[in-house]
mmCIF file of N, CA and C in Angstrom:
data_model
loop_
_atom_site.group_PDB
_atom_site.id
_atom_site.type_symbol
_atom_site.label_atom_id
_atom_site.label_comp_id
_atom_site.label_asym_id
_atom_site.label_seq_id
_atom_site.Cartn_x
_atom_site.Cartn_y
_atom_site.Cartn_z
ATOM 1 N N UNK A 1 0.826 -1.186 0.000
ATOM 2 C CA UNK A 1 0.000 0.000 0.000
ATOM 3 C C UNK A 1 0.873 1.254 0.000
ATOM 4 N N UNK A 2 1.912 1.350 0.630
ATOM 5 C CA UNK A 2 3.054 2.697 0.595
ATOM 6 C C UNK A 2 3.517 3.236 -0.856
ATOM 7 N N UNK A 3 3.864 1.272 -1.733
ATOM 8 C CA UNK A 3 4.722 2.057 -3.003
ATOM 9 C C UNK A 3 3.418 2.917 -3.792
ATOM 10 N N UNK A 4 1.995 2.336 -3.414
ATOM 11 C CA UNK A 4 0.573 2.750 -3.773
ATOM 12 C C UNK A 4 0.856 4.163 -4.043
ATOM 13 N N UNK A 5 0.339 4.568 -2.886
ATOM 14 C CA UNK A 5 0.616 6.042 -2.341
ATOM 15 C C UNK A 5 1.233 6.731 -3.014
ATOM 16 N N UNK A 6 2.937 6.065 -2.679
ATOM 17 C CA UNK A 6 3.760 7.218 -2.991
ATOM 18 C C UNK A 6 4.023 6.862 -4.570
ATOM 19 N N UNK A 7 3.279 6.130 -5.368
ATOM 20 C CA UNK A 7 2.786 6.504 -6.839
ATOM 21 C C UNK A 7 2.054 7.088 -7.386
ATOM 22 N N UNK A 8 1.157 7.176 -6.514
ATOM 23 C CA UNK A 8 -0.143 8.215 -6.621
ATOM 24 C C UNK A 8 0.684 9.843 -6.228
ATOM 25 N N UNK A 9 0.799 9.819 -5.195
ATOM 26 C CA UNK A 9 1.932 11.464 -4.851
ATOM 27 C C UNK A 9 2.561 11.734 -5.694
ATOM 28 N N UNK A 10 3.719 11.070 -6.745
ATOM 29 C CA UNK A 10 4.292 11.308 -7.780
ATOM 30 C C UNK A 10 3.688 11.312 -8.742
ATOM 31 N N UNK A 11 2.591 10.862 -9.207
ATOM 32 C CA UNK A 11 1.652 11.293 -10.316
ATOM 33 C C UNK A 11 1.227 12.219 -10.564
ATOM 34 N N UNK A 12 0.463 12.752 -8.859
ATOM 35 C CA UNK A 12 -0.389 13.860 -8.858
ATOM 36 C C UNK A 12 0.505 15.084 -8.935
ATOM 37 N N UNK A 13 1.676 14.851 -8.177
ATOM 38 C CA UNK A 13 2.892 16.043 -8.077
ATOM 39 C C UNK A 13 3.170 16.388 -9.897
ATOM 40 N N UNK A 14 3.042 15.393 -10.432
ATOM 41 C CA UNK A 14 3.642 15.801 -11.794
ATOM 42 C C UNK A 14 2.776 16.146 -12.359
ATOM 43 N N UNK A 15 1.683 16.146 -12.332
ATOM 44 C CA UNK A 15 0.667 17.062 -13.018
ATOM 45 C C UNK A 15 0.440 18.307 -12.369
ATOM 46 N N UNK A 16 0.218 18.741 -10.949
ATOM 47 C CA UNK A 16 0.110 19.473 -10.257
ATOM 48 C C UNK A 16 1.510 20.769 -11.041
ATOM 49 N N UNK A 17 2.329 19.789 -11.261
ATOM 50 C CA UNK A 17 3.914 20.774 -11.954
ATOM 51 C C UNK A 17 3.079 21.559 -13.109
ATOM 52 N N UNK A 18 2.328 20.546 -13.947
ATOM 53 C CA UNK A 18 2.621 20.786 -15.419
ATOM 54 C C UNK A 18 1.261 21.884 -15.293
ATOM 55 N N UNK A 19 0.395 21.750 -14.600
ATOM 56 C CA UNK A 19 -0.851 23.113 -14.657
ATOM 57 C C UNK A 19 -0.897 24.173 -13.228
ATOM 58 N N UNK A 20 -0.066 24.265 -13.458
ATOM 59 C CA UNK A 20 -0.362 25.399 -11.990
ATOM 60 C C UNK A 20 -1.310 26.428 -12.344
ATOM 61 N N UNK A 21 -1.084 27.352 -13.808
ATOM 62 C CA UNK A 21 -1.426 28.158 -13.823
ATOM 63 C C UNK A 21 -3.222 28.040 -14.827
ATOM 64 N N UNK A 22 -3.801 26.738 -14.236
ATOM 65 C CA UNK A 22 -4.893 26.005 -14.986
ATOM 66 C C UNK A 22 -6.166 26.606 -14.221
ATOM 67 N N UNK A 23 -6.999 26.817 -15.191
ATOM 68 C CA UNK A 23 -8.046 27.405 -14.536
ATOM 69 C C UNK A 23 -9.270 26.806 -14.370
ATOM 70 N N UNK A 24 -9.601 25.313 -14.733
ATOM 71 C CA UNK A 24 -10.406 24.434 -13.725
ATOM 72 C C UNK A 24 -9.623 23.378 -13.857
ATOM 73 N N UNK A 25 -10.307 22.208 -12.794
ATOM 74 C CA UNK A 25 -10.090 21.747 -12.144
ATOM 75 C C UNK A 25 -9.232 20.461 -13.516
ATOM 76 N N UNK A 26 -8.582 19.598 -12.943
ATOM 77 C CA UNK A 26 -8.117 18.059 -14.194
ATOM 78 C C UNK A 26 -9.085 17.212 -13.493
ATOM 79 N N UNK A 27 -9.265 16.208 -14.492
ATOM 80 C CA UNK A 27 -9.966 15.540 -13.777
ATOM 81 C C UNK A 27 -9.451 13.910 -13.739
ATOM 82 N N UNK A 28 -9.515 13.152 -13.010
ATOM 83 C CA UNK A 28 -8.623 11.897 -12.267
ATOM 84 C C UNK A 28 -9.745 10.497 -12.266
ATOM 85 N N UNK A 29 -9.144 9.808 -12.710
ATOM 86 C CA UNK A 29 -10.252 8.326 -13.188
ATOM 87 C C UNK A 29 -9.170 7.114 -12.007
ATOM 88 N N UNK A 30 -9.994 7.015 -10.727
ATOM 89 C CA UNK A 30 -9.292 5.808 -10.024
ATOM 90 C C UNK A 30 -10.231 4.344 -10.638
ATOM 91 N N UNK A 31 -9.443 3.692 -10.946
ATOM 92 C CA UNK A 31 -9.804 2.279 -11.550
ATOM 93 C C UNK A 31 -9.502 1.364 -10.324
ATOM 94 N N UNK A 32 -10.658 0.953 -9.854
ATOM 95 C CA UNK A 32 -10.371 -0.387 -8.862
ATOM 96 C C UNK A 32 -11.167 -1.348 -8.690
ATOM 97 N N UNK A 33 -11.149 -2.460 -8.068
ATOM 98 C CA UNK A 33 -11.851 -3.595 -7.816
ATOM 99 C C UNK A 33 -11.137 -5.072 -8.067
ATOM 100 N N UNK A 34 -9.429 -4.949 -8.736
ATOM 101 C CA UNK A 34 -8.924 -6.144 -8.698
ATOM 102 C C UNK A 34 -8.047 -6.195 -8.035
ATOM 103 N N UNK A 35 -6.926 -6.859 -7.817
ATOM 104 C CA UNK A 35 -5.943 -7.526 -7.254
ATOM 105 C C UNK A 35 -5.938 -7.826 -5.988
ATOM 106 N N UNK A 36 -4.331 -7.980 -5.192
ATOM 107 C CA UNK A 36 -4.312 -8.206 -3.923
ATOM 108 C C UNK A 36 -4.304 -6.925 -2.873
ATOM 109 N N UNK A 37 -4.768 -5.945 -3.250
ATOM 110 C CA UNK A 37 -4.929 -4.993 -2.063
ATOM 111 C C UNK A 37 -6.263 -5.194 -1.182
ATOM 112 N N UNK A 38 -6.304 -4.125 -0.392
ATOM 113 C CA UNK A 38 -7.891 -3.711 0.036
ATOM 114 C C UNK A 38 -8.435 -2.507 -0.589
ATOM 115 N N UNK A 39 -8.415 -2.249 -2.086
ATOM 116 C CA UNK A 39 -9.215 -1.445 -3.041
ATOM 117 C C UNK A 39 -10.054 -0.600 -1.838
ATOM 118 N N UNK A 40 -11.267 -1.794 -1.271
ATOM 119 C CA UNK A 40 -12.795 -0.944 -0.931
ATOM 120 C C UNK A 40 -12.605 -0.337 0.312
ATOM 121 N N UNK A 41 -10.769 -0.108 1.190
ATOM 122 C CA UNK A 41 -10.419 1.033 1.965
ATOM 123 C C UNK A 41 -9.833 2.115 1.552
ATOM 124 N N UNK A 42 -9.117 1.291 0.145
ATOM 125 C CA UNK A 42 -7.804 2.697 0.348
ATOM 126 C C UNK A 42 -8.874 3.584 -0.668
ATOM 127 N N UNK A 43 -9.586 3.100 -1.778
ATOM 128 C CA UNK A 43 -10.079 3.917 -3.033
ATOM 129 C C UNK A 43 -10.586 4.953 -1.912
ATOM 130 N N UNK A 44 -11.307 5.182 -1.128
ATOM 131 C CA UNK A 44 -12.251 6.285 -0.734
ATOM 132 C C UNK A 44 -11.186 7.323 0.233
ATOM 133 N N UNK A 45 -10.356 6.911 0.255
ATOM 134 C CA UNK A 45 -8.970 7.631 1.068
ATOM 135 C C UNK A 45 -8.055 8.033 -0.092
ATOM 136 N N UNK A 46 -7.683 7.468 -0.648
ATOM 137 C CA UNK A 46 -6.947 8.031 -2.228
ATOM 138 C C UNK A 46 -8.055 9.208 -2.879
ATOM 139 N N UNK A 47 -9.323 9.042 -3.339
ATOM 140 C CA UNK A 47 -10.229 9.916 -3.753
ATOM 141 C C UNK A 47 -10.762 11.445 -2.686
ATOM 142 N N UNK A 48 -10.369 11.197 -1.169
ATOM 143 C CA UNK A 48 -10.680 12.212 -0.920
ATOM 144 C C UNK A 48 -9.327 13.141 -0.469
ATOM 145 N N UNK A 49 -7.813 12.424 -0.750
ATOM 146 C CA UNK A 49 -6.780 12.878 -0.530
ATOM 147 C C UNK A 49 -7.041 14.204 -2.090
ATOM 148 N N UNK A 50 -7.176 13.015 -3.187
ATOM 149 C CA UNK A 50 -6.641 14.277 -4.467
ATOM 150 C C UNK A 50 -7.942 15.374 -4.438
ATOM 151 N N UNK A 51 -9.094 14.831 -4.075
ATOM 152 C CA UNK A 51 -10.028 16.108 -3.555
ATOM 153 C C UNK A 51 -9.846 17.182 -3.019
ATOM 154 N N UNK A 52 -9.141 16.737 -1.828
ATOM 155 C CA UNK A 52 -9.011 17.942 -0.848
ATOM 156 C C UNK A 52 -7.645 18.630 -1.596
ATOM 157 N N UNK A 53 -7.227 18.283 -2.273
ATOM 158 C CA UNK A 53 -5.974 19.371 -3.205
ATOM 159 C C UNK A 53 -6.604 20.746 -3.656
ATOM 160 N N UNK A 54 -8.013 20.214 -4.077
ATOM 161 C CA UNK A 54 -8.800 21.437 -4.782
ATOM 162 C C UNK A 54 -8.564 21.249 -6.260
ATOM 163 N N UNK A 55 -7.260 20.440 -6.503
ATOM 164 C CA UNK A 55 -6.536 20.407 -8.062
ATOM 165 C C UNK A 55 -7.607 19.909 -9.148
ATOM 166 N N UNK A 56 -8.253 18.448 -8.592
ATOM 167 C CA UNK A 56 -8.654 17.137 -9.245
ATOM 168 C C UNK A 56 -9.998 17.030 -9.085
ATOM 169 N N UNK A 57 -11.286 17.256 -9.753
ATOM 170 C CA UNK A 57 -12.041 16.073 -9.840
ATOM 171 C C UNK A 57 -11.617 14.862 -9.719
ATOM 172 N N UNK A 58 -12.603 13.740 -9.187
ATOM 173 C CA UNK A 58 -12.284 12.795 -9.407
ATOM 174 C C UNK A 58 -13.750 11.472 -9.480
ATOM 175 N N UNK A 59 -13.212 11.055 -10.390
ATOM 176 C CA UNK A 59 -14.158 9.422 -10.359
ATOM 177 C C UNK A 59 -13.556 8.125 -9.921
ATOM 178 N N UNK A 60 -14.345 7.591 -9.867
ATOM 179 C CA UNK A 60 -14.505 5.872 -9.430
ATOM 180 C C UNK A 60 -14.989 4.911 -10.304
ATOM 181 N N UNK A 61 -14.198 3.941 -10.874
ATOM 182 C CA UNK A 61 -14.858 2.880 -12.181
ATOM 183 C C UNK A 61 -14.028 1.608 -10.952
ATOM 184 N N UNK A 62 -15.571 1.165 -11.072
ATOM 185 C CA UNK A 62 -14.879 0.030 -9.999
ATOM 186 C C UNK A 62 -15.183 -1.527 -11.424
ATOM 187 N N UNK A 63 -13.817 -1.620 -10.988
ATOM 188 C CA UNK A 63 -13.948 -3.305 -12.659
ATOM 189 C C UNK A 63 -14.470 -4.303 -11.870
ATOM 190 N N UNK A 64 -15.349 -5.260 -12.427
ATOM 191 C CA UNK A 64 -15.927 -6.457 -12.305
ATOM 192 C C UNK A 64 -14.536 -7.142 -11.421
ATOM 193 N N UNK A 65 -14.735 -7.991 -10.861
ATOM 194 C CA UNK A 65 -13.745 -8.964 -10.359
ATOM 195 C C UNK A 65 -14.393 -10.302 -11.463
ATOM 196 N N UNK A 66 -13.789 -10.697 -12.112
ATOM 197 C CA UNK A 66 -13.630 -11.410 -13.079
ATOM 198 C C UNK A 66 -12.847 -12.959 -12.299
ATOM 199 N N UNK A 67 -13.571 -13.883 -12.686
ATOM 200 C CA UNK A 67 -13.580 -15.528 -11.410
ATOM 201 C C UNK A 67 -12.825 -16.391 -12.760
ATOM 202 N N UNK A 68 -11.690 -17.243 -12.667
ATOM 203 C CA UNK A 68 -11.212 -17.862 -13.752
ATOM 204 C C UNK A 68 -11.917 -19.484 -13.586
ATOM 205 N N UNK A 69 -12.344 -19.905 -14.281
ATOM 206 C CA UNK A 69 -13.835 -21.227 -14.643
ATOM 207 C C UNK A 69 -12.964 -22.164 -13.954
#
């Protein structure tokens, strides 16, 4: 969950670089619902971190969890 984070911080930092002087908001697509994390804690803590920037809209596309037969 940390390298998570601090991929998300370096993402957002590098866009945050490239529009400072932007006059609405970017807007941010979190994709979750697979692998081995806990998605259905961190997504709503990741989404209200880049919120509270003021920088980002943001959405939620949560993917099917997909079952192999």
């Amino acid at each position: 969950m940390n390298r998570l984070i601090l991929c998300l911080a370096v993402m957002v930092s590098m866009i945050c670089v490239g529009s400072v002087n932007a006059a609405e908001k970017l807007k941010a697509l979190i994709v979750d619902g697979q692998n081995n994390h806990d998605w259905k804690a961190t997504t709503p803590v990741m989404k209200k971190q880049l919120e509270d920037s003021e920088l980002l809209t943001v959405d939620v596309a949560t993917s099917p969890i997909i079952r192999p037969r």
